[in-house]
Amino acid sequence: MTGFDYAIRTATIQDFTAVINRFTTAMMVSDNTTELDRELFEPDRTLVAEDAGSIVGVAQAFTRTLSVPGTVSPAAHVTGVAVAATHRRMGILSRIMRRQLAEVPEPVAVLWASQPGIYERFGYQASVYGHRFEAKLAEIRLTKAPVEGRLCELSVEQAASELPPILKRLQLDRPGVSGRSDQLWKQRLADPPERRDGRMPRQLIGYRSPEGDLEGYVFWRGTRQRGSDDGGNTVEVEELVAATGSAYRALWQHVLTMDLATRLVSWHAAVDEPVRQLVGNPRALGVRSYDALWLRIVDVAAALAQRRYACAVDVVLEVSDDILPANNRRFRLTGDRSTASCVETGDEPDLSLSVAELSGVYLGGRRLTEYAAVGRVHEHREGALAEVTTAMGWPVAPRSIEVF
Ligand SMILES: CC(C)(COP(=O)(O)OP(=O)(O)OC[C@H]1O[C@@H](n2cnc3c(N)ncnc32)[C@H](O)[C@@H]1OP(=O)(O)O)[C@@H](O)C(=O)NCCC(=O)NCCS
C-alpha cells in the first residue's frame, strides 16, 4: 500500500479533537488542550489524511506575523505535523507538505523541527539559530552596569495590556520574531497547574523607567533540583524581552542574582545576545547552540521584495524550486536599506541557487558563502556572491523567542 491511497482534505472544526490526538500521540505527550486552543484552531489551514474515516496524518498552519529584515511580514506558522505510527514512511507527510506549500498565501512559511532531518527535502532551512544558557550562578561575575528604573511584579491582566507593544518593538529591532494576537497572548500568559511539571507558578516581572513606562519583561520560574550535586534550585527563564538597554541590564541582573538558586537555564537567546557583555566570564553562561526557526520561501518575488538589504544590491538570481514551479525562474533583485524590488527577468544570471539556500539566508542570520563553499550556489559573475552575501546580511542576528 502507498500513501496515495489516502485522501488529503482540509479539516473542519469537528476534527479538532482527532487532530490534537493525532499530534499528541505522535509526540508521546498527554493531551492537555484547553478551550482557548480550540478557539485558536484554524481548520481551514489544517490538512488531514484519512484512512477509512480516521485521521492518520495532519499538519496545521497558523496565521501570524514574522519580523524579517526591515519589515514585519505575514508568515504561515506551521505546526502540529504528525503521521500515525501505523502509517509512516508511506509518503503521507510528503503529500501533505507539498499541498500545504501550494496553498500557503503568505510569502514565507516557518516551523520548529522536532526532528531536523525531515524538512530540508521540502525546501525549509534552519534560518535562525538559538543559544541556550545553562549557567552555574556562583561562577557568574556580573560587570557593573547602571540601572535607573525599577523592577515590578505584573499581574496577568497588566501583562496582557502592557507587554504586546514591547514585543512589537522587538519585531522592529530583530528579524525572526513571531507576532502575537490578543488570543495568543492569552495563551502565552496562561499557567495552568497541570502544565507546570512540578515547577513553581510563572513569575511575571516588568521593568519600569524612572518615568513609569514599562520597557521590558521577563517570565521565569524556579524548580527544586532534587538529587543534583549542589542541591540548589534552578531559575528557568522562559522569555526575556527588553526595549531599552536599561531594561535589558536590569532584567538579566535580576535572574542572574536570584537568591537560593545555583543554576540558570534560559532558551531562545540570539547568537549575538548582548548578555555576554554583562558577564565578566561569558564562558560561565554555558552556551549551547541549536537550530531554532526553519524557514521556507513560498513566493520568491514577494519575499525578496518585502525585506530590506544591508547595502545596495542589483543582481540576477536563477532560482530552482522542485515543489513550487512559480519560483523556478530568473529574478532581478534590486534593493537597499529603504526599498527593494524583485521581478522576473530574461537577463543572464549572476548566481544560481535553489529556494532552500535563499530561505536559509532570508532572515540575515546565515551567509550564502556558507552554501557556496559546498557547491550549493554557483557564481556566474565574479564578485556577485560577495555582493549578495553582504546585502542579505543584517546588523543583528535573528531571534526566535518561542516554540510554537
Ligand atoms: C515525521 C513524520 C511526520 C513523517 O511522516 P511520514 O508520512 O512517515 O513521512 P513520509 O513517508 O512522507 O516521508 C517523507 C520523507 O521523509 C523521511 N522521513 C520520514 N520521517 C523521518 C524522520 N523521522 N527523520 C528523518 N527522515 C524522515 C522519509 O524517509 C522520506 O524520505 P524520502 O523523501 O527520501 O523518501 C512521522 O514520522 C511522525 O509523525 N513522526 C512523529 C512526530 C514528529 O516527529 N512530527 C514532526 C514534528 S516537527
Short mmCIF file of C-alpha atoms and ligand atoms in Angstrom, two decimals:
data_model
loop_
_atom_site.label_atom_id
_atom_site.label_comp_id
_atom_site.label_asym_id
_atom_site.label_seq_id
_atom_site.Cartn_x
_atom_site.Cartn_y
_atom_site.Cartn_z
CA MET A 1 0.00 0.00 0.00
CA THR A 2 1.27 3.57 -0.68
CA GLY A 3 0.34 6.94 0.80
CA PHE A 4 -1.52 7.76 -2.38
CA ASP A 5 -4.36 5.55 -1.17
CA TYR A 6 -5.24 8.13 1.47
CA ALA A 7 -7.34 11.20 0.81
CA ILE A 8 -5.94 14.56 1.91
CA ARG A 9 -8.55 17.15 2.83
CA THR A 10 -8.98 20.43 4.68
CA ALA A 11 -10.09 19.95 8.29
CA THR A 12 -13.31 21.18 9.87
CA ILE A 13 -13.87 22.38 13.42
CA GLN A 14 -15.33 18.92 14.19
CA ASP A 15 -11.86 17.44 13.56
CA PHE A 16 -10.25 19.42 16.40
CA THR A 17 -10.09 16.59 18.95
CA ALA A 18 -8.89 14.00 16.41
CA VAL A 19 -6.24 16.40 15.07
CA ILE A 20 -4.89 17.13 18.56
CA ASN A 21 -4.96 13.42 19.49
CA ARG A 22 -3.03 12.51 16.38
CA PHE A 23 -0.33 15.07 17.17
CA THR A 24 -0.03 14.46 20.92
CA THR A 25 0.11 10.68 20.37
CA ALA A 26 2.91 11.11 17.81
CA MET A 27 4.81 13.43 20.18
CA MET A 28 4.23 10.98 23.06
CA VAL A 29 2.73 13.63 25.34
CA SER A 30 -0.63 13.82 27.09
CA ASP A 31 -3.39 15.93 25.61
CA ASN A 32 -4.00 18.89 27.93
CA THR A 33 -5.57 21.26 25.43
CA THR A 34 -7.92 23.96 26.64
CA GLU A 35 -10.93 25.79 25.24
CA LEU A 36 -8.56 28.54 24.15
CA ASP A 37 -6.62 26.07 21.98
CA ARG A 38 -9.89 25.19 20.28
CA GLU A 39 -10.61 28.89 19.66
CA LEU A 40 -7.15 29.33 18.12
CA PHE A 41 -7.51 26.25 15.87
CA GLU A 42 -7.64 27.25 12.19
CA PRO A 43 -9.42 24.31 10.49
CA ASP A 44 -9.28 25.89 7.05
CA ARG A 45 -5.47 25.95 7.37
CA THR A 46 -5.22 22.39 8.66
CA LEU A 47 -4.71 19.44 6.29
CA VAL A 48 -5.59 15.89 7.31
CA ALA A 49 -5.03 12.49 5.69
CA GLU A 50 -7.80 9.97 6.23
CA ASP A 51 -7.91 6.19 6.21
CA ALA A 52 -11.37 4.63 6.47
CA GLY A 53 -12.71 7.70 8.27
CA SER A 54 -9.79 8.00 10.75
CA ILE A 55 -7.32 10.85 10.68
CA VAL A 56 -3.88 9.31 10.15
CA GLY A 57 -1.88 12.40 9.18
CA VAL A 58 -2.06 16.11 9.98
CA ALA A 59 -0.28 19.44 9.50
CA GLN A 60 -1.54 22.78 10.76
CA ALA A 61 -0.66 26.35 9.79
CA PHE A 62 -1.40 29.41 11.90
CA THR A 63 -1.85 32.96 10.67
CA ARG A 64 0.80 35.12 12.35
CA THR A 65 3.42 37.71 11.53
CA LEU A 66 7.21 37.37 11.48
CA SER A 67 9.80 40.10 11.58
CA VAL A 68 12.15 39.98 8.59
CA PRO A 69 14.99 42.40 7.80
CA GLY A 70 13.44 45.86 7.59
CA THR A 71 9.74 44.93 7.98
CA VAL A 72 7.15 42.64 9.53
CA SER A 73 5.66 40.04 7.16
CA PRO A 74 2.70 37.69 7.24
CA ALA A 75 4.08 34.17 7.69
CA ALA A 76 2.41 30.76 7.83
CA HIS A 77 3.39 29.26 11.20
CA VAL A 78 3.41 25.51 10.50
CA THR A 79 2.99 23.14 13.43
CA GLY A 80 1.18 20.02 14.64
CA VAL A 81 2.83 17.82 11.98
CA ALA A 82 2.24 14.11 12.61
CA VAL A 83 1.51 10.81 10.91
CA ALA A 84 0.13 7.76 12.77
CA ALA A 85 2.87 5.26 13.68
CA THR A 86 0.93 2.63 11.72
CA HIS A 87 1.07 4.74 8.54
CA ARG A 88 4.61 6.15 8.47
CA ARG A 89 7.12 6.06 5.58
CA MET A 90 4.31 5.75 3.03
CA GLY A 91 4.56 9.28 1.71
CA ILE A 92 1.64 10.79 3.67
CA LEU A 93 3.65 13.66 5.14
CA SER A 94 5.19 14.39 1.72
CA ARG A 95 1.77 14.76 0.15
CA ILE A 96 0.51 16.95 2.99
CA MET A 97 3.60 19.21 2.94
CA ARG A 98 3.50 19.68 -0.83
CA ARG A 99 -0.17 20.56 -0.77
CA GLN A 100 0.29 22.87 2.19
CA LEU A 101 3.09 24.77 0.42
CA ALA A 102 0.98 25.08 -2.73
CA GLU A 103 -1.86 26.62 -0.67
CA VAL A 104 0.09 28.94 1.66
CA PRO A 105 -0.88 32.52 0.74
CA GLU A 106 1.98 34.17 2.67
CA PRO A 107 5.41 34.80 1.10
CA VAL A 108 7.12 32.60 3.71
CA ALA A 109 6.36 29.63 5.96
CA VAL A 110 8.16 28.86 9.23
CA LEU A 111 8.30 25.99 11.69
CA TRP A 112 10.24 24.44 14.57
CA ALA A 113 11.53 20.99 13.70
CA SER A 114 11.43 18.35 16.43
CA GLN A 115 13.40 16.11 14.06
CA PRO A 116 15.76 18.17 11.89
CA GLY A 117 16.12 15.53 9.16
CA ILE A 118 12.59 15.94 7.85
CA TYR A 119 12.04 19.38 6.38
CA GLU A 120 15.04 20.10 4.11
CA ARG A 121 13.51 17.95 1.37
CA PHE A 122 10.59 20.40 1.27
CA GLY A 123 12.86 23.45 0.86
CA TYR A 124 12.99 24.52 4.52
CA GLN A 125 16.29 25.58 6.07
CA ALA A 126 17.32 26.40 9.62
CA SER A 127 17.23 30.17 9.23
CA VAL A 128 17.55 31.14 12.89
CA TYR A 129 19.95 29.55 15.34
CA GLY A 130 19.33 29.95 19.05
CA HIS A 131 21.52 29.88 22.13
CA ARG A 132 20.60 28.10 25.31
CA PHE A 133 22.38 29.12 28.51
CA GLU A 134 22.94 26.73 31.36
CA ALA A 135 24.85 28.81 33.90
CA LYS A 136 26.28 28.00 37.31
CA LEU A 137 25.24 31.16 39.10
CA ALA A 138 28.09 31.10 41.62
CA GLU A 139 30.59 31.39 38.74
CA ILE A 140 28.88 34.35 37.05
CA ARG A 141 30.74 37.67 37.56
CA LEU A 142 28.40 40.47 36.58
CA THR A 143 30.07 43.62 35.29
CA LYS A 144 28.88 46.90 36.78
CA ALA A 145 26.02 48.27 34.73
CA PRO A 146 23.87 51.29 35.61
CA VAL A 147 20.14 50.75 36.07
CA GLU A 148 17.93 53.81 36.51
CA GLY A 149 14.43 52.32 36.75
CA ARG A 150 12.86 49.64 38.92
CA LEU A 151 11.50 46.12 38.69
CA CYS A 152 7.88 45.26 39.47
CA GLU A 153 5.67 42.21 39.63
CA LEU A 154 2.96 42.18 36.95
CA SER A 155 -0.47 40.62 37.18
CA VAL A 156 -1.66 38.57 34.19
CA GLU A 157 -4.10 41.40 33.36
CA GLN A 158 -1.33 44.04 33.45
CA ALA A 159 0.89 41.78 31.34
CA ALA A 160 -1.88 41.26 28.75
CA SER A 161 -2.30 45.00 28.30
CA GLU A 162 1.30 46.26 28.68
CA LEU A 163 3.52 43.59 27.09
CA PRO A 164 2.24 43.48 23.47
CA PRO A 165 3.86 46.82 22.49
CA ILE A 166 7.21 45.62 23.86
CA LEU A 167 7.10 42.50 21.68
CA LYS A 168 6.14 44.68 18.70
CA ARG A 169 9.24 46.77 19.38
CA LEU A 170 11.38 43.66 19.39
CA GLN A 171 9.92 42.77 15.99
CA LEU A 172 11.13 46.14 14.69
CA ASP A 173 14.58 45.58 16.22
CA ARG A 174 15.24 41.97 15.23
CA PRO A 175 14.24 39.57 12.43
CA GLY A 176 12.85 36.15 13.35
CA VAL A 177 10.33 37.27 15.99
CA SER A 178 6.77 35.92 15.68
CA GLY A 179 3.90 38.32 16.41
CA ARG A 180 1.09 37.51 18.85
CA SER A 181 -2.60 38.33 18.62
CA ASP A 182 -4.53 39.09 21.84
CA GLN A 183 -5.66 35.44 21.87
CA LEU A 184 -2.08 34.22 21.53
CA TRP A 185 -1.02 36.50 24.38
CA LYS A 186 -3.80 35.00 26.47
CA GLN A 187 -2.49 31.52 25.67
CA ARG A 188 1.12 32.57 26.41
CA LEU A 189 0.16 34.03 29.79
CA ALA A 190 -1.99 31.07 30.88
CA ASP A 191 -0.22 29.00 33.53
CA PRO A 192 -2.48 26.05 34.43
CA PRO A 193 -1.02 23.86 37.24
CA GLU A 194 -1.24 20.73 35.05
CA ARG A 195 1.31 22.25 32.68
CA ARG A 196 3.86 23.21 35.36
CA ASP A 197 5.55 19.80 35.71
CA GLY A 198 6.17 20.40 39.42
CA ARG A 199 7.70 23.86 38.90
CA MET A 200 6.57 26.98 40.73
CA PRO A 201 3.98 29.30 39.11
CA ARG A 202 5.38 31.56 36.39
CA GLN A 203 6.75 34.90 37.67
CA LEU A 204 5.92 37.91 35.50
CA ILE A 205 8.46 40.67 36.17
CA GLY A 206 8.50 44.03 34.41
CA TYR A 207 11.00 46.89 34.27
CA ARG A 208 9.72 50.47 34.51
CA SER A 209 11.77 53.52 33.55
CA PRO A 210 12.05 56.40 36.08
CA GLU A 211 9.07 57.93 34.18
CA GLY A 212 6.99 54.78 34.88
CA ASP A 213 6.99 53.37 31.32
CA LEU A 214 7.17 49.59 31.04
CA GLU A 215 10.28 48.89 28.91
CA GLY A 216 10.87 45.15 29.30
CA TYR A 217 9.80 41.94 30.97
CA VAL A 218 10.97 38.51 31.98
CA PHE A 219 8.96 35.34 32.58
CA TRP A 220 10.75 32.95 34.89
CA ARG A 221 10.06 30.17 37.34
CA GLY A 222 12.10 28.11 39.76
CA THR A 223 12.49 24.37 40.10
CA ARG A 224 13.74 22.46 43.11
CA GLN A 225 16.59 20.36 41.78
CA ARG A 226 16.23 17.12 43.72
CA GLY A 227 19.26 14.88 43.64
CA SER A 228 21.53 17.40 41.91
CA ASP A 229 25.18 17.65 43.01
CA ASP A 230 24.75 21.06 44.60
CA GLY A 231 21.17 20.52 45.81
CA GLY A 232 20.21 24.02 44.70
CA ASN A 233 17.31 25.47 42.76
CA THR A 234 17.16 26.28 39.06
CA VAL A 235 15.91 29.57 37.64
CA GLU A 236 14.29 28.84 34.32
CA VAL A 237 13.97 31.91 32.12
CA GLU A 238 11.08 31.40 29.72
CA GLU A 239 11.10 34.74 27.90
CA LEU A 240 13.09 37.94 28.32
CA VAL A 241 12.32 40.90 26.09
CA ALA A 242 13.64 44.42 26.59
CA ALA A 243 13.04 47.52 24.54
CA THR A 244 15.86 49.58 26.14
CA GLY A 245 19.39 48.92 27.38
CA SER A 246 18.41 49.78 30.98
CA ALA A 247 15.57 47.27 30.93
CA TYR A 248 17.83 44.63 29.39
CA ARG A 249 20.54 45.08 32.04
CA ALA A 250 18.08 45.16 34.94
CA LEU A 251 16.19 42.05 33.87
CA TRP A 252 19.31 39.96 33.28
CA GLN A 253 20.83 41.12 36.57
CA HIS A 254 17.58 40.08 38.27
CA VAL A 255 17.63 36.48 37.03
CA LEU A 256 21.41 36.05 37.32
CA THR A 257 21.47 37.05 41.00
CA MET A 258 18.49 35.10 42.35
CA ASP A 259 18.85 34.01 45.99
CA LEU A 260 18.58 30.29 46.74
CA ALA A 261 19.34 29.35 43.13
CA THR A 262 22.54 27.75 41.89
CA ARG A 263 21.70 27.29 38.23
CA LEU A 264 20.04 29.28 35.45
CA VAL A 265 18.60 27.76 32.30
CA SER A 266 17.48 30.06 29.53
CA TRP A 267 16.43 29.26 25.95
CA HIS A 268 15.84 31.44 22.91
CA ALA A 269 18.78 33.84 23.13
CA ALA A 270 20.12 35.25 19.86
CA VAL A 271 23.56 34.10 18.77
CA ASP A 272 24.72 37.71 19.33
CA GLU A 273 22.87 38.07 22.65
CA PRO A 274 24.30 41.12 24.46
CA VAL A 275 24.16 39.45 27.91
CA ARG A 276 27.71 38.25 27.24
CA GLN A 277 28.79 41.87 27.66
CA LEU A 278 27.26 41.96 31.16
CA VAL A 279 29.22 38.96 32.37
CA GLY A 280 32.98 39.17 33.05
CA ASN A 281 33.40 35.46 32.27
CA PRO A 282 30.93 34.67 29.45
CA ARG A 283 32.03 31.03 29.35
CA ALA A 284 30.19 30.62 32.68
CA LEU A 285 26.92 31.16 30.77
CA GLY A 286 27.30 27.62 29.43
CA VAL A 287 26.21 28.31 25.86
CA ARG A 288 24.80 25.63 23.59
CA SER A 289 23.70 26.31 20.03
CA TYR A 290 20.65 24.74 18.34
CA ASP A 291 18.62 25.16 15.16
CA ALA A 292 15.59 27.25 16.09
CA LEU A 293 13.30 28.57 13.35
CA TRP A 294 13.17 26.84 9.96
CA LEU A 295 12.00 28.98 7.06
CA ARG A 296 10.77 28.24 3.53
CA ILE A 297 10.27 30.97 0.96
CA VAL A 298 6.94 30.27 -0.73
CA ASP A 299 6.84 33.22 -3.13
CA VAL A 300 10.36 34.30 -4.11
CA ALA A 301 9.40 37.58 -5.79
CA ALA A 302 7.16 38.75 -2.91
CA ALA A 303 9.53 37.58 -0.17
CA LEU A 304 12.63 39.23 -1.63
CA ALA A 305 10.81 42.46 -2.47
CA GLN A 306 9.36 42.92 1.01
CA ARG A 307 12.60 42.67 3.02
CA ARG A 308 15.36 45.26 3.07
CA TYR A 309 19.08 44.87 2.35
CA ALA A 310 22.16 45.78 4.35
CA CYS A 311 23.66 47.59 1.33
CA ALA A 312 22.72 48.35 -2.26
CA VAL A 313 22.33 45.26 -4.43
CA ASP A 314 21.47 44.69 -8.10
CA VAL A 315 21.71 41.07 -9.15
CA VAL A 316 20.06 38.40 -11.31
CA LEU A 317 19.25 35.20 -9.39
CA GLU A 318 18.45 31.96 -11.20
CA VAL A 319 16.26 30.08 -8.71
CA SER A 320 15.22 26.43 -8.80
CA ASP A 321 12.33 25.01 -6.80
CA ASP A 322 11.28 21.34 -7.09
CA ILE A 323 7.93 21.89 -5.41
CA LEU A 324 6.59 25.33 -6.41
CA PRO A 325 7.05 25.88 -10.18
CA ALA A 326 6.25 29.63 -9.97
CA ASN A 327 9.63 30.13 -8.25
CA ASN A 328 11.51 28.29 -10.97
CA ARG A 329 12.81 31.29 -12.90
CA ARG A 330 15.26 34.19 -13.05
CA PHE A 331 14.64 37.24 -10.89
CA ARG A 332 16.32 40.64 -10.90
CA LEU A 333 16.69 41.73 -7.29
CA THR A 334 17.46 45.37 -6.60
CA GLY A 335 17.35 46.92 -3.17
CA ASP A 336 19.00 48.74 -0.29
CA ARG A 337 18.15 49.81 3.28
CA SER A 338 14.92 51.56 2.31
CA THR A 339 13.48 49.92 -0.80
CA ALA A 340 13.56 46.72 -2.85
CA SER A 341 12.10 45.11 -5.94
CA CYS A 342 12.25 41.57 -7.30
CA VAL A 343 10.85 40.85 -10.76
CA GLU A 344 11.16 38.11 -13.36
CA THR A 345 13.82 38.75 -15.99
CA GLY A 346 15.33 37.09 -19.04
CA ASP A 347 18.80 38.52 -18.29
CA GLU A 348 21.83 36.30 -17.78
CA PRO A 349 22.14 35.13 -14.15
CA ASP A 350 24.81 36.32 -11.70
CA LEU A 351 24.10 33.49 -9.26
CA SER A 352 22.25 30.16 -9.50
CA LEU A 353 20.82 28.59 -6.37
CA SER A 354 17.76 26.78 -5.09
CA VAL A 355 14.95 28.19 -2.97
CA ALA A 356 16.45 26.37 0.05
CA GLU A 357 19.65 28.46 0.08
CA LEU A 358 17.62 31.65 -0.29
CA SER A 359 15.41 30.51 2.57
CA GLY A 360 18.41 29.82 4.79
CA VAL A 361 19.82 33.35 4.41
CA TYR A 362 16.49 35.18 4.19
CA LEU A 363 16.46 36.45 7.79
CA GLY A 364 20.06 37.66 7.66
CA GLY A 365 21.42 35.09 10.13
CA ARG A 366 23.26 32.83 7.68
CA ARG A 367 25.53 33.53 4.73
CA LEU A 368 25.31 32.49 1.10
CA THR A 369 29.08 31.89 1.15
CA GLU A 370 28.41 29.00 3.56
CA TYR A 371 26.30 27.29 0.89
CA ALA A 372 28.63 28.27 -1.97
CA ALA A 373 31.53 26.58 -0.18
CA VAL A 374 29.79 23.22 -0.56
CA GLY A 375 28.70 23.81 -4.14
CA ARG A 376 25.11 24.81 -3.50
CA VAL A 377 25.41 28.33 -5.00
CA HIS A 378 27.03 28.94 -8.40
CA GLU A 379 28.58 32.30 -9.21
CA HIS A 380 28.47 33.31 -12.88
CA ARG A 381 29.78 36.89 -12.44
CA GLU A 382 32.87 37.38 -10.29
CA GLY A 383 32.05 39.33 -7.15
CA ALA A 384 28.31 38.61 -7.24
CA LEU A 385 28.48 36.09 -4.39
CA ALA A 386 30.20 38.54 -2.03
CA GLU A 387 27.79 41.34 -3.00
CA VAL A 388 24.66 39.29 -2.36
CA THR A 389 26.06 37.70 0.80
CA THR A 390 26.74 41.16 2.28
CA ALA A 391 23.41 42.62 1.13
CA MET A 392 21.40 39.74 2.59
CA GLY A 393 23.11 40.04 5.96
CA TRP A 394 21.71 42.24 8.73
CA PRO A 395 23.28 44.19 11.63
CA VAL A 396 21.63 41.98 14.27
CA ALA A 397 21.14 38.22 14.27
CA PRO A 398 17.57 36.92 14.01
CA ARG A 399 15.98 35.57 17.19
CA SER A 400 13.00 33.26 17.62
CA ILE A 401 11.63 33.56 21.16
CA GLU A 402 9.07 30.76 21.33
CA VAL A 403 8.44 27.23 20.15
CA PHE A 404 5.02 27.10 18.51
C1 LIG B 1 7.92 12.78 10.83
C2 LIG B 1 6.64 12.19 10.27
C3 LIG B 1 5.55 13.25 10.27
C4 LIG B 1 6.93 11.69 8.84
O1 LIG B 1 5.71 11.25 8.25
P1 LIG B 1 5.71 10.15 7.08
O2 LIG B 1 4.36 10.16 6.46
O3 LIG B 1 6.22 8.88 7.62
O4 LIG B 1 6.77 10.77 6.07
P2 LIG B 1 6.92 10.37 4.53
O5 LIG B 1 6.61 8.92 4.35
O6 LIG B 1 6.17 11.32 3.69
O7 LIG B 1 8.47 10.58 4.34
C5 LIG B 1 8.99 11.69 3.67
C6 LIG B 1 10.48 11.59 3.68
O8 LIG B 1 10.94 11.93 4.99
C7 LIG B 1 11.74 10.86 5.50
N1 LIG B 1 11.42 10.79 6.91
C8 LIG B 1 10.25 10.49 7.45
N2 LIG B 1 10.34 10.55 8.79
C9 LIG B 1 11.59 10.92 9.08
C10 LIG B 1 12.30 11.14 10.30
N3 LIG B 1 11.71 10.97 11.47
N4 LIG B 1 13.57 11.55 10.21
C11 LIG B 1 14.18 11.69 9.03
N5 LIG B 1 13.56 11.48 7.84
C12 LIG B 1 12.30 11.09 7.88
C13 LIG B 1 11.30 9.64 4.73
O9 LIG B 1 12.31 8.67 4.72
C14 LIG B 1 11.04 10.20 3.36
O10 LIG B 1 12.26 10.36 2.68
P3 LIG B 1 12.36 10.42 1.08
O11 LIG B 1 11.64 11.68 0.64
O12 LIG B 1 13.82 10.49 0.83
O13 LIG B 1 11.69 9.18 0.60
C15 LIG B 1 6.19 10.99 11.12
O14 LIG B 1 7.25 10.08 11.15
C16 LIG B 1 5.81 11.35 12.53
O15 LIG B 1 4.65 11.65 12.80
N6 LIG B 1 6.78 11.33 13.48
C17 LIG B 1 6.50 11.65 14.88
C18 LIG B 1 6.02 13.10 15.06
C19 LIG B 1 7.00 14.12 14.55
O16 LIG B 1 8.21 13.96 14.66
N7 LIG B 1 6.46 15.19 13.99
C20 LIG B 1 7.26 16.27 13.48
C21 LIG B 1 7.06 17.43 14.39
S1 LIG B 1 8.08 18.78 13.87
#
